[in-house]
Short mmCIF file of C-alpha atoms in Angstrom, two decimals:
data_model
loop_
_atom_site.label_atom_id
_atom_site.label_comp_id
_atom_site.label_asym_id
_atom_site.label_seq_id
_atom_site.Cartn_x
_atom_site.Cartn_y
_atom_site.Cartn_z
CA UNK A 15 52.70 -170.15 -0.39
CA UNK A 16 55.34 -172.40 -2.41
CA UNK A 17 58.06 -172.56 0.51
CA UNK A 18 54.94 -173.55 2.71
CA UNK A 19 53.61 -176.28 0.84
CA UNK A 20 57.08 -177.68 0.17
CA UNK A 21 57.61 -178.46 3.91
CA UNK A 22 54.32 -179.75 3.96
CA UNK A 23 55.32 -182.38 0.78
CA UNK A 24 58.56 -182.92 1.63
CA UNK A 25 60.58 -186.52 1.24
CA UNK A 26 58.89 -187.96 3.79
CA UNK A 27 55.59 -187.19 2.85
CA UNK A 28 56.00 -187.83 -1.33
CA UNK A 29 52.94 -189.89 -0.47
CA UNK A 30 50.62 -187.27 0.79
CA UNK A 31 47.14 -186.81 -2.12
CA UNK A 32 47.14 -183.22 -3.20
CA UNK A 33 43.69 -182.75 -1.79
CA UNK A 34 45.35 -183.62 1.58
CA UNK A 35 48.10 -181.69 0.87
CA UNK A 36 45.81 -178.29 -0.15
CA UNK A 37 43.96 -179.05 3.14
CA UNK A 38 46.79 -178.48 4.86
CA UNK A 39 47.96 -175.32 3.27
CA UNK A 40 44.36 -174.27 4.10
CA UNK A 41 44.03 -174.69 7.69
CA UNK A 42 47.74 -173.66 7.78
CA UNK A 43 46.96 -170.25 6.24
CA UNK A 44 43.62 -169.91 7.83
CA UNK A 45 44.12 -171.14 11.50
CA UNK A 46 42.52 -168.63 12.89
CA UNK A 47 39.23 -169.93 11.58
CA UNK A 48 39.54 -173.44 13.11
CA UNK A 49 40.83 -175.18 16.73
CA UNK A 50 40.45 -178.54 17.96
CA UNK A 51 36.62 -177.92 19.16
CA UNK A 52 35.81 -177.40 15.55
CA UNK A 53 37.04 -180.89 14.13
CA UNK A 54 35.48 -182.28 17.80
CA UNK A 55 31.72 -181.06 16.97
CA UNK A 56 32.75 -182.95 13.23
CA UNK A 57 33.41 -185.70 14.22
CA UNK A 58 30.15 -186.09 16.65
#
């Protein structure tokens, strides 16, 4: 989990929230769960 979520928040993305950055790690480790339809039907 650590090595993923430091190339996630690495120098160019010191910036990033940590609620953006645990998003991330979350659809990274659960992809399976989500594709693009998902955020599609969201965002309609």
């Amino acid at each position: 989990f650590s090595s993923s979520a430091k190339l996630i928040c690495s120098d160019l993305r010191k910036r990033l929230d940590l609620s953006t950055l645990e998003m991330l790690v979350f659809l990274l480790y659960n992809k399976v769960m989500w594709d693009a339809n998902t955020f599609e039907s969201i965002r309609l």
